[in-house]
Amino acid sequence: MLISKTTQCSYTPTVHRYQKEIQRQDVYHFNNMTKSKADEEDYWNSSKFKAFTFDDEDDELIRLKESRQAVNSIQRLVEEDDDEDDVEKVSWSGEPVGSISWSVKETAASNQRTDREPAFPKIPTDTPSLSKSQSGYSLSSLFKGKTKGGNFQSFTDTLSDSSIRLYAPELRKPKSEYKDYVSDWSPEETIQRLQQGKTAPLEKFRSLQDKLLLLDFAVSAHDGNVITAVLIYLKRTLSKEVLFRELESRQTALRHFIHYLTETKDQRLLLELLRALGRTEDVALLQYKEHLSIADENKRRDFLKSCLSLPFSAEDSAHVQDHYTLLERQIIIEATDRQAERGGKVEIFQKFPRRASILNMPLITTLYYCCFYHYSEPEGTYSSPLNIRQAFKISEKQYFVTALAARAKLKAWLDVDALFTSRNWLGFTRKKSPLSFQRVVDVLQKNSAPTQVLQDYVGLVEDPDMRISLAQKHKCHDIVINTYRDMKDRQQLLGYRGKVGRGSAEERKIDELLNNQQIRWKN
């Protein structure tokens, strides 16, 4: 085919321009392949999923965060699309968009698309798909509000399009919508909410009838915490006279209220309540209890003296009188002994220094102290144990146990022996104890009594088996030998012979008993 010269001249620049475009396509194709490899490595080395944790977050909140992160990433892509005018666009084949070759291939592809069936079956769906070539929207136009045709469209109009359906996670509802609060609860419903640990304001109940209904329902619920909560509200909103009058007929609520005032140490209101109820003895005991807060012993003694005139019961009045008398006696003894200890002339205070003051100590502790330091004093003195026993009417058994422990601690065995000695009307002496001799042996053994002392009291144990057991435990051989002799048990005596020392006095005594023809052994 012949081509004119004019045509050749016009065609030559076009060929050169086409060759330049092909060279440019090769360069961009190489750059695009390099970027694709880097993007693929970043994609496969990253993940949008997080490791499992025990964080207390809702699924909806997590999806909302992921949605926000996705939108932010899209916005960054949109911002990058702002520079699309400065960067040449390249198709999927690597050819610059708008070039001659790209136009030819796009035209051919569109013709083929209309003449043949699609390669894959179409999946029906209710939501119309937005293809790249038919939707008329680009990624940047979705956020910028522009269509491909150049027409401006707002973002709101884009979302309102019926052909577009956006799916977003449902946001968490505000807490105000979940607030379980109404203002028309009945007293019974309010008490039920308090039992369940829910908030239930009591201030809405203003009438006396509603307040008493609250209290009655709380008592019927048998919940101490709810009863106390209602009582606190009544205490704050009712006068004392009305509150005391209503509590008088509700004993359960009254006990809770008294306990509440006691725990909160509201002594003044508690005294007023008890006086209003006519409980004078409780008022006296409550006032007497205030002595615990007085540290100075002289002021405490004077306070106890003033309490003697309070309307106590007969039994309580005797206790208060004894308390006052004991503290007064302790003050005198403490002053005397402190001076004697500082003077250094009394031997017992030098051998056994006092470890603590006797002030405000119990009665038995005071008796033990006097048996320890003032055992031999005459009965007329304040510190005499016999004087204390008589003044406070201490029983014989209690006095005996206390004196035995004190004198055994000092290892005064003669005084211990004197405690057990008694005389009958004929003048004969014998050992007698208000305690069982088994307990006496235990007390003496704890205070490291010698074997000779223990032997005297082990022999006084009435039960033979118990006597033998204690004698063997404390190595009182004579008691064991004599008990077997009295039991006429030859076999036990022969067995015990092997437990004593060879050639000892105990062995010789056993041999004499075994050879005695006058004893009638039972075995």
Coordinates of C-alpha atoms in Angstrom, one line a residue:
M1 CA 0.0 0.0 0.0
L2 CA 1.3 3.4 -1.0
I3 CA 1.3 6.1 1.6
S4 CA 1.5 9.7 0.6
K5 CA 4.4 11.9 1.8
T6 CA 2.1 14.1 3.7
T7 CA 0.6 11.1 5.5
Q8 CA 4.0 9.8 6.3
C9 CA 5.1 13.0 7.8
S10 CA 2.1 13.2 10.1
Y11 CA 2.4 9.6 11.1
T12 CA 6.1 9.7 12.0
P13 CA 5.7 11.9 15.2
T14 CA 2.8 9.7 16.3
V15 CA 5.0 6.6 16.1
H16 CA 7.8 8.3 18.0
R17 CA 5.3 9.3 20.7
Y18 CA 3.9 5.8 20.8
Q19 CA 7.4 4.4 21.3
K20 CA 8.1 6.8 24.2
E21 CA 4.9 5.7 25.8
I22 CA 5.9 2.1 25.6
Q23 CA 9.3 2.9 27.2
R24 CA 7.5 4.8 30.0
Q25 CA 5.2 1.8 30.5
D26 CA 8.2 -0.5 31.0
V27 CA 9.6 1.8 33.6
Y28 CA 6.4 2.0 35.5
H29 CA 5.8 -1.7 35.2
F30 CA 9.2 -2.4 36.8
N31 CA 8.4 0.1 39.6
N32 CA 5.0 -1.3 40.1
M33 CA 6.3 -4.9 40.4
T34 CA 8.9 -3.7 43.0
K35 CA 6.2 -2.0 45.1
S36 CA 3.9 -5.0 44.8
K37 CA 6.5 -7.3 46.3
A38 CA 7.1 -4.9 49.2
D39 CA 3.3 -4.5 49.8
E40 CA 2.8 -8.3 49.8
E41 CA 5.5 -8.8 52.4
D42 CA 3.9 -6.1 54.6
Y43 CA 0.5 -7.7 54.1
W44 CA 1.6 -11.3 55.0
N45 CA 3.7 -10.1 58.0
S46 CA 0.9 -8.1 59.5
S47 CA -2.5 -9.0 60.9
K48 CA -5.6 -7.1 62.0
F49 CA -6.4 -9.7 64.6
K50 CA -5.2 -9.4 68.2
A51 CA -4.3 -12.1 70.7
F52 CA -6.9 -13.2 73.1
T53 CA -7.0 -11.2 76.4
F54 CA -9.3 -11.2 79.4
D55 CA -10.0 -7.5 79.1
D56 CA -13.6 -6.7 80.1
E57 CA -14.6 -5.1 76.8
D58 CA -17.8 -5.6 74.9
D59 CA -17.8 -7.0 71.4
E60 CA -19.7 -4.1 70.1
L61 CA -17.1 -1.7 71.5
I62 CA -14.3 -3.7 69.9
R63 CA -16.0 -3.6 66.5
L64 CA -16.6 0.1 66.9
K65 CA -12.8 0.6 67.5
E66 CA -12.0 -1.5 64.5
S67 CA -14.4 0.4 62.3
R68 CA -12.9 3.7 63.4
Q69 CA -9.4 2.4 62.5
A70 CA -10.7 1.2 59.1
V71 CA -12.2 4.7 58.4
N72 CA -9.0 6.4 59.5
S73 CA -7.0 4.2 57.1
I74 CA -9.4 4.9 54.3
Q75 CA -9.1 8.6 55.0
R76 CA -5.3 8.3 54.7
L77 CA -5.8 6.7 51.3
V78 CA -8.1 9.5 50.3
E79 CA -5.5 12.0 51.3
E80 CA -3.0 10.2 49.2
D81 CA -5.4 10.3 46.3
D82 CA -5.3 14.1 46.5
D83 CA -2.0 13.9 44.7
E84 CA -3.4 11.8 41.9
D85 CA -3.2 14.7 39.4
D86 CA 0.6 14.7 39.9
V87 CA 1.2 11.0 39.5
E88 CA 0.5 9.1 36.3
K89 CA -2.1 6.4 36.7
V90 CA -1.2 2.9 35.5
S91 CA -3.7 0.1 34.7
W92 CA -3.5 -3.5 36.0
S93 CA -1.4 -4.5 33.0
G94 CA 1.2 -1.8 33.7
E95 CA 0.1 0.5 30.9
P96 CA -0.5 4.2 31.6
V97 CA -4.1 5.1 31.8
G98 CA -5.1 7.3 28.8
S99 CA -2.5 6.0 26.4
I100 CA -3.3 4.7 23.0
S101 CA -2.6 1.1 23.8
W102 CA -4.8 1.3 26.9
S103 CA -7.7 2.8 24.9
V104 CA -7.5 0.1 22.3
K105 CA -7.5 -2.7 24.9
E106 CA -10.3 -1.2 26.8
T107 CA -12.4 -0.8 23.6
A108 CA -11.8 -4.5 22.7
A109 CA -12.5 -5.7 26.2
S110 CA -15.8 -3.9 26.3
N111 CA -16.9 -5.4 23.0
Q112 CA -16.0 -8.9 24.1
R113 CA -17.9 -8.4 27.4
T114 CA -21.1 -7.7 25.6
D115 CA -20.8 -10.6 23.2
R116 CA -20.2 -13.5 25.6
E117 CA -21.6 -14.9 28.8
P118 CA -19.7 -14.3 32.1
A119 CA -17.2 -16.9 33.1
F120 CA -18.7 -17.4 36.6
P121 CA -22.4 -17.8 37.5
K122 CA -23.9 -14.7 38.9
I123 CA -24.9 -15.0 42.5
P124 CA -28.2 -13.3 43.2
T125 CA -28.3 -10.8 46.1
D126 CA -30.6 -8.2 47.4
T127 CA -27.9 -5.6 47.6
P128 CA -26.8 -4.3 44.2
S129 CA -23.0 -4.5 43.7
L130 CA -21.0 -1.5 42.8
S131 CA -18.6 -2.4 40.0
K132 CA -15.6 -0.2 39.3
S133 CA -16.8 0.5 35.8
Q134 CA -20.5 1.0 36.3
S135 CA -21.0 2.6 39.7
G136 CA -19.8 6.0 38.8
Y137 CA -18.1 6.3 42.2
S138 CA -14.5 6.1 43.1
L139 CA -12.9 5.6 46.5
S140 CA -11.9 9.2 46.8
S141 CA -15.2 10.5 45.5
L142 CA -17.1 8.6 48.2
F143 CA -15.4 10.7 50.9
K144 CA -14.9 13.9 48.8
G145 CA -18.4 13.9 47.5
K146 CA -17.5 13.8 43.8
T147 CA -18.5 11.4 41.1
K148 CA -16.3 10.3 38.2
G149 CA -18.2 12.6 35.9
G150 CA -17.0 15.6 37.9
N151 CA -20.4 16.4 39.5
F152 CA -20.1 17.5 43.1
Q153 CA -22.1 15.3 45.5
S154 CA -22.1 15.6 49.3
F155 CA -21.1 12.6 51.5
T156 CA -24.6 12.6 53.0
D157 CA -26.2 12.3 49.5
T158 CA -23.9 9.5 48.6
L159 CA -24.8 7.5 51.7
S160 CA -28.5 8.2 51.1
D161 CA -28.4 6.6 47.6
S162 CA -30.7 3.6 47.5
S163 CA -28.2 1.7 45.4
I164 CA -25.6 1.9 48.2
R165 CA -25.9 0.1 51.6
L166 CA -23.3 0.7 54.2
Y167 CA -23.0 -1.7 57.2
A168 CA -21.6 -0.3 60.5
P169 CA -21.5 -1.9 63.9
E170 CA -24.2 -0.9 66.3
L171 CA -23.0 1.6 68.8
R172 CA -23.3 1.1 72.5
K173 CA -26.3 2.7 74.0
P174 CA -25.7 5.5 76.5
K175 CA -25.8 4.6 80.1
S176 CA -28.7 6.9 80.7
E177 CA -31.0 4.5 78.7
Y178 CA -30.1 1.6 81.0
K179 CA -30.5 3.4 84.3
D180 CA -33.1 1.6 86.3
Y181 CA -34.7 4.5 88.0
V182 CA -38.3 5.3 88.5
S183 CA -40.0 7.5 91.1
D184 CA -43.1 5.6 91.9
W185 CA -41.8 2.6 93.8
S186 CA -43.9 1.4 96.7
P187 CA -42.4 0.8 100.1
E188 CA -42.4 -2.9 99.5
E189 CA -40.6 -2.6 96.1
T190 CA -38.1 -0.2 97.7
I191 CA -37.2 -2.8 100.4
Q192 CA -36.9 -5.5 97.7
R193 CA -34.5 -3.3 95.8
L194 CA -32.4 -2.7 98.9
Q195 CA -32.2 -6.4 99.5
Q196 CA -30.9 -6.9 96.0
G197 CA -28.2 -4.3 96.5
K198 CA -29.7 -1.8 94.1
T199 CA -30.1 1.9 94.6
A200 CA -33.5 3.0 96.1
P201 CA -33.8 6.5 97.4
L202 CA -35.8 6.8 100.6
E203 CA -36.2 10.5 100.5
K204 CA -39.4 10.2 98.4
F205 CA -41.2 8.7 101.4
R206 CA -42.2 11.8 103.4
S207 CA -45.3 10.9 105.3
L208 CA -45.1 9.1 108.6
Q209 CA -47.3 6.2 107.3
D210 CA -44.9 5.5 104.4
K211 CA -41.9 5.6 106.7
L212 CA -43.4 3.2 109.1
L213 CA -44.4 0.9 106.2
L214 CA -40.7 1.0 105.1
L215 CA -39.7 -0.1 108.6
D216 CA -42.3 -2.8 108.8
F217 CA -41.4 -4.3 105.4
A218 CA -37.7 -4.2 106.3
V219 CA -38.4 -6.1 109.5
S220 CA -40.5 -8.6 107.6
A221 CA -37.6 -9.2 105.2
H222 CA -35.3 -10.2 108.1
D223 CA -32.4 -8.3 106.6
G224 CA -30.4 -6.5 109.3
N225 CA -28.6 -4.2 106.8
V226 CA -31.9 -3.0 105.3
I227 CA -33.4 -2.5 108.8
T228 CA -30.4 -0.4 109.8
A229 CA -30.6 1.6 106.6
V230 CA -34.2 2.5 107.1
L231 CA -33.6 3.3 110.8
I232 CA -30.8 5.7 109.8
Y233 CA -33.3 7.4 107.5
L234 CA -35.9 7.6 110.2
K235 CA -33.4 8.9 112.7
R236 CA -32.6 11.7 110.3
T237 CA -36.1 12.7 109.3
L238 CA -38.2 12.0 112.5
S239 CA -38.2 13.7 115.8
K240 CA -36.9 11.8 118.8
E241 CA -40.3 11.6 120.5
V242 CA -42.0 10.1 117.4
L243 CA -39.2 7.7 116.7
F244 CA -38.9 6.4 120.3
R245 CA -42.7 6.0 120.5
E246 CA -42.9 3.9 117.2
L247 CA -39.8 1.8 118.1
E248 CA -41.3 0.9 121.5
S249 CA -43.9 -1.3 119.7
R250 CA -41.4 -2.8 117.3
Q251 CA -38.9 -4.7 119.4
T252 CA -36.9 -6.1 116.6
A253 CA -36.3 -2.7 115.1
L254 CA -35.6 -1.3 118.6
R255 CA -32.9 -3.9 119.2
H256 CA -31.2 -3.0 115.9
F257 CA -31.4 0.7 116.7
I258 CA -29.9 0.2 120.2
H259 CA -27.1 -1.9 118.6
Y260 CA -26.5 0.7 116.0
L261 CA -26.2 3.5 118.6
T262 CA -23.9 1.4 120.6
E263 CA -21.6 0.6 117.7
T264 CA -21.5 4.3 116.6
K265 CA -21.0 5.3 120.3
D266 CA -23.8 7.8 120.3
Q267 CA -24.1 7.6 124.1
R268 CA -26.3 10.7 124.5
L269 CA -29.1 9.5 122.1
L270 CA -28.9 6.0 123.5
L271 CA -29.4 7.3 127.1
E272 CA -32.3 9.4 125.9
L273 CA -33.9 6.4 124.2
L274 CA -33.5 4.2 127.3
R275 CA -34.9 6.8 129.6
A276 CA -37.9 7.3 127.3
L277 CA -38.5 3.5 127.4
G278 CA -38.2 3.5 131.2
R279 CA -35.3 1.1 131.2
T280 CA -33.5 2.6 134.2
E281 CA -31.2 -0.3 134.8
D282 CA -29.9 -0.2 131.3
V283 CA -29.3 3.6 131.7
A284 CA -27.4 2.9 134.9
L285 CA -25.3 0.2 133.3
L286 CA -24.6 2.4 130.3
Q287 CA -23.4 5.2 132.6
Y288 CA -21.3 2.8 134.6
K289 CA -19.6 1.6 131.4
E290 CA -18.1 5.1 131.0
H291 CA -15.5 4.3 133.6
L292 CA -13.6 2.4 130.9
S293 CA -12.6 5.7 129.3
I294 CA -11.1 7.2 132.5
A295 CA -7.4 6.5 132.7
D296 CA -6.5 8.1 136.0
E297 CA -7.2 5.6 138.9
N298 CA -8.2 8.3 141.4
K299 CA -10.7 9.8 139.0
R300 CA -12.0 6.4 138.1
R301 CA -12.5 5.6 141.8
D302 CA -14.4 8.8 142.3
F303 CA -16.6 8.0 139.3
L304 CA -17.3 4.5 140.6
K305 CA -18.3 6.0 143.9
S306 CA -20.8 8.3 142.1
C307 CA -22.3 5.3 140.3
L308 CA -23.2 3.6 143.6
S309 CA -26.4 5.8 143.7
L310 CA -27.6 4.7 140.3
P311 CA -30.7 2.5 140.0
F312 CA -29.0 -0.8 139.5
S313 CA -30.5 -4.2 140.2
A314 CA -29.5 -5.9 143.4
E315 CA -27.0 -8.1 141.8
D316 CA -25.4 -5.4 139.7
S317 CA -25.3 -3.0 142.6
A318 CA -23.2 -5.6 144.6
H319 CA -20.8 -5.9 141.7
V320 CA -20.4 -2.1 141.4
Q321 CA -19.8 -1.9 145.1
D322 CA -17.1 -4.6 144.9
H323 CA -15.5 -2.9 142.0
Y324 CA -15.2 0.4 143.9
T325 CA -13.9 -1.4 147.0
L326 CA -11.3 -3.4 145.1
L327 CA -10.0 -0.3 143.2
E328 CA -9.7 1.6 146.5
R329 CA -7.8 -1.3 148.1
Q330 CA -5.5 -1.6 145.0
I331 CA -4.6 2.0 145.1
I332 CA -3.5 1.6 148.8
I333 CA -1.5 -1.6 148.1
E334 CA 0.1 -0.2 145.0
A335 CA 1.4 2.9 146.8
T336 CA 2.8 0.9 149.7
D337 CA 4.5 -1.7 147.5
R338 CA 6.0 0.8 145.1
Q339 CA 7.6 2.6 148.0
A340 CA 8.9 -0.7 149.6
E341 CA 10.3 -1.8 146.2
R342 CA 12.1 1.5 145.8
G343 CA 13.5 1.3 149.4
G344 CA 15.1 -2.1 148.7
K345 CA 14.5 -3.3 152.3
V346 CA 11.9 -6.0 151.6
E347 CA 13.6 -9.2 150.5
I348 CA 10.8 -10.7 148.4
F349 CA 10.7 -7.6 146.2
Q350 CA 14.4 -8.0 145.6
K351 CA 14.2 -11.7 144.7
F352 CA 11.0 -11.4 142.7
P353 CA 10.6 -7.9 141.2
R354 CA 7.1 -6.8 140.3
R355 CA 6.4 -7.1 136.6
A356 CA 3.3 -4.9 136.4
S357 CA 1.1 -2.7 138.5
I358 CA -1.8 -4.1 140.4
L359 CA -4.1 -1.3 139.5
N360 CA -7.3 -2.2 137.6
M361 CA -6.5 -5.9 137.9
P362 CA -9.3 -8.5 138.4
L363 CA -10.1 -9.8 141.9
I364 CA -8.4 -13.2 141.5
T365 CA -5.2 -11.6 140.1
T366 CA -5.2 -9.3 143.1
L367 CA -5.6 -12.3 145.4
Y368 CA -2.7 -14.1 143.7
Y369 CA -0.6 -11.0 144.0
C370 CA -1.3 -10.8 147.8
C371 CA -0.6 -14.5 148.3
F372 CA 2.7 -14.1 146.5
Y373 CA 4.0 -10.9 148.2
H374 CA 1.9 -10.6 151.4
Y375 CA 1.0 -14.2 152.4
S376 CA 2.1 -14.0 156.0
E377 CA 0.6 -10.6 156.8
P378 CA -2.1 -10.4 159.6
E379 CA -5.7 -10.4 158.6
G380 CA -6.3 -6.8 159.6
T381 CA -4.2 -5.3 156.8
Y382 CA -5.6 -4.4 153.3
S383 CA -3.0 -6.6 151.6
S384 CA -3.7 -9.8 153.6
P385 CA -5.0 -12.7 151.5
L386 CA -7.4 -13.7 154.3
N387 CA -8.7 -10.1 154.5
I388 CA -9.4 -10.1 150.8
R389 CA -11.1 -13.5 151.0
Q390 CA -13.4 -12.3 153.7
A391 CA -14.1 -8.9 152.2
F392 CA -15.1 -10.2 148.8
K393 CA -16.6 -13.5 149.9
I394 CA -14.2 -15.7 147.9
S395 CA -15.1 -19.4 148.0
E396 CA -12.8 -21.9 149.7
K397 CA -12.0 -23.7 146.5
Q398 CA -11.1 -20.5 144.6
Y399 CA -8.9 -19.3 147.5
F400 CA -7.2 -22.7 147.8
V401 CA -6.3 -22.9 144.1
T402 CA -5.0 -19.4 144.0
A403 CA -2.9 -19.7 147.2
L404 CA -1.6 -23.1 146.1
A405 CA -0.4 -21.7 142.7
A406 CA 1.2 -18.7 144.4
R407 CA 3.1 -20.6 147.1
A408 CA 4.1 -23.4 144.7
K409 CA 5.6 -20.7 142.4
L410 CA 7.7 -19.5 145.3
K411 CA 8.5 -23.2 146.2
A412 CA 7.3 -22.5 149.7
W413 CA 6.5 -26.2 150.4
L414 CA 5.8 -25.8 154.0
D415 CA 3.1 -23.2 153.2
V416 CA 1.7 -25.7 150.6
D417 CA 1.6 -28.5 153.2
A418 CA -0.1 -26.2 155.6
L419 CA -2.9 -25.6 153.1
F420 CA -3.9 -29.3 153.3
T421 CA -3.5 -29.8 157.1
S422 CA -6.7 -29.8 159.1
R423 CA -7.6 -30.9 162.6
N424 CA -10.6 -32.7 163.8
W425 CA -12.4 -32.2 167.1
L426 CA -10.1 -34.8 168.7
G427 CA -7.0 -32.9 167.7
F428 CA -5.8 -35.3 165.0
T429 CA -4.4 -33.9 161.9
R430 CA -5.0 -35.1 158.3
K431 CA -4.6 -33.8 154.8
K432 CA -7.7 -32.5 153.2
S433 CA -8.2 -30.7 149.8
P434 CA -11.2 -29.1 148.1
L435 CA -9.5 -30.2 144.9
S436 CA -8.8 -33.7 143.7
F437 CA -5.2 -34.7 144.6
Q438 CA -4.6 -35.6 141.0
R439 CA -5.0 -31.9 140.2
V440 CA -2.8 -31.0 143.2
V441 CA -0.1 -33.2 141.8
D442 CA -0.3 -31.5 138.4
V443 CA 0.0 -28.0 140.0
L444 CA 3.0 -29.1 142.0
Q445 CA 4.7 -30.8 139.1
K446 CA 4.3 -27.7 136.9
N447 CA 6.2 -25.8 139.5
S448 CA 9.0 -28.3 139.7
A449 CA 8.2 -29.8 143.0
P450 CA 10.7 -32.4 144.3
T451 CA 9.9 -36.1 144.3
Q452 CA 9.5 -36.3 148.1
V453 CA 6.8 -33.6 148.0
L454 CA 5.1 -35.2 145.0
Q455 CA 5.1 -38.6 146.7
D456 CA 3.2 -37.3 149.7
Y457 CA 0.3 -36.2 147.5
V458 CA 0.4 -39.0 144.9
G459 CA -0.2 -41.4 147.8
L460 CA -3.4 -39.5 148.6
V461 CA -5.0 -40.2 145.2
E462 CA -7.9 -42.6 145.9
D463 CA -8.1 -44.5 142.6
P464 CA -5.4 -47.3 142.7
D465 CA -4.9 -47.4 139.0
M466 CA -4.6 -43.6 138.8
R467 CA -2.2 -43.6 141.8
I468 CA 0.1 -46.2 140.1
S469 CA 0.0 -44.2 136.9
L470 CA 1.0 -41.0 138.6
A471 CA 3.6 -42.7 140.7
Q472 CA 5.3 -44.3 137.7
K473 CA 5.1 -41.0 135.8
H474 CA 6.8 -39.1 138.6
K475 CA 9.1 -42.1 139.7
C476 CA 7.6 -42.5 143.1
H477 CA 8.7 -46.1 143.5
D478 CA 7.5 -46.5 147.1
I479 CA 4.0 -45.6 146.1
V480 CA 3.9 -48.2 143.4
I481 CA 5.4 -51.0 145.6
N482 CA 3.0 -50.2 148.5
T483 CA 0.0 -50.1 146.1
Y484 CA 0.8 -53.5 144.6
R485 CA 1.3 -54.8 148.1
D486 CA -2.1 -53.5 149.2
M487 CA -3.7 -55.0 146.0
K488 CA -1.8 -58.4 146.8
D489 CA -0.7 -58.5 143.1
R490 CA 2.4 -60.6 143.2
Q491 CA 2.8 -60.7 139.4
Q492 CA 2.7 -56.9 139.0
L493 CA 5.2 -56.6 141.8
L494 CA 7.6 -59.1 140.1
G495 CA 7.3 -57.2 136.9
Y496 CA 8.0 -53.9 138.5
R497 CA 11.1 -55.4 140.2
G498 CA 12.8 -55.3 136.8
K499 CA 12.2 -51.5 136.5
V500 CA 14.0 -50.4 139.6
G501 CA 17.8 -50.2 140.0
R502 CA 19.7 -53.3 140.8
G503 CA 20.8 -53.4 144.4
S504 CA 18.7 -50.4 145.2
A505 CA 16.5 -49.9 148.3
E506 CA 13.4 -50.4 146.2
E507 CA 14.6 -53.8 145.0
R508 CA 15.4 -55.0 148.5
K509 CA 12.0 -53.8 149.6
I510 CA 10.3 -55.8 146.9
D511 CA 12.3 -58.9 147.8
E512 CA 11.3 -58.7 151.4
L513 CA 7.6 -58.4 150.4
L514 CA 7.8 -61.4 148.0
N515 CA 9.4 -63.5 150.8
N516 CA 6.9 -62.5 153.4
Q517 CA 4.8 -65.6 154.2
Q518 CA 2.1 -63.6 156.0
I519 CA 0.9 -61.9 152.8
R520 CA -1.8 -63.8 151.0
W521 CA -1.1 -63.1 147.3
K522 CA -4.0 -63.4 144.9
N523 CA -1.8 -64.7 142.1

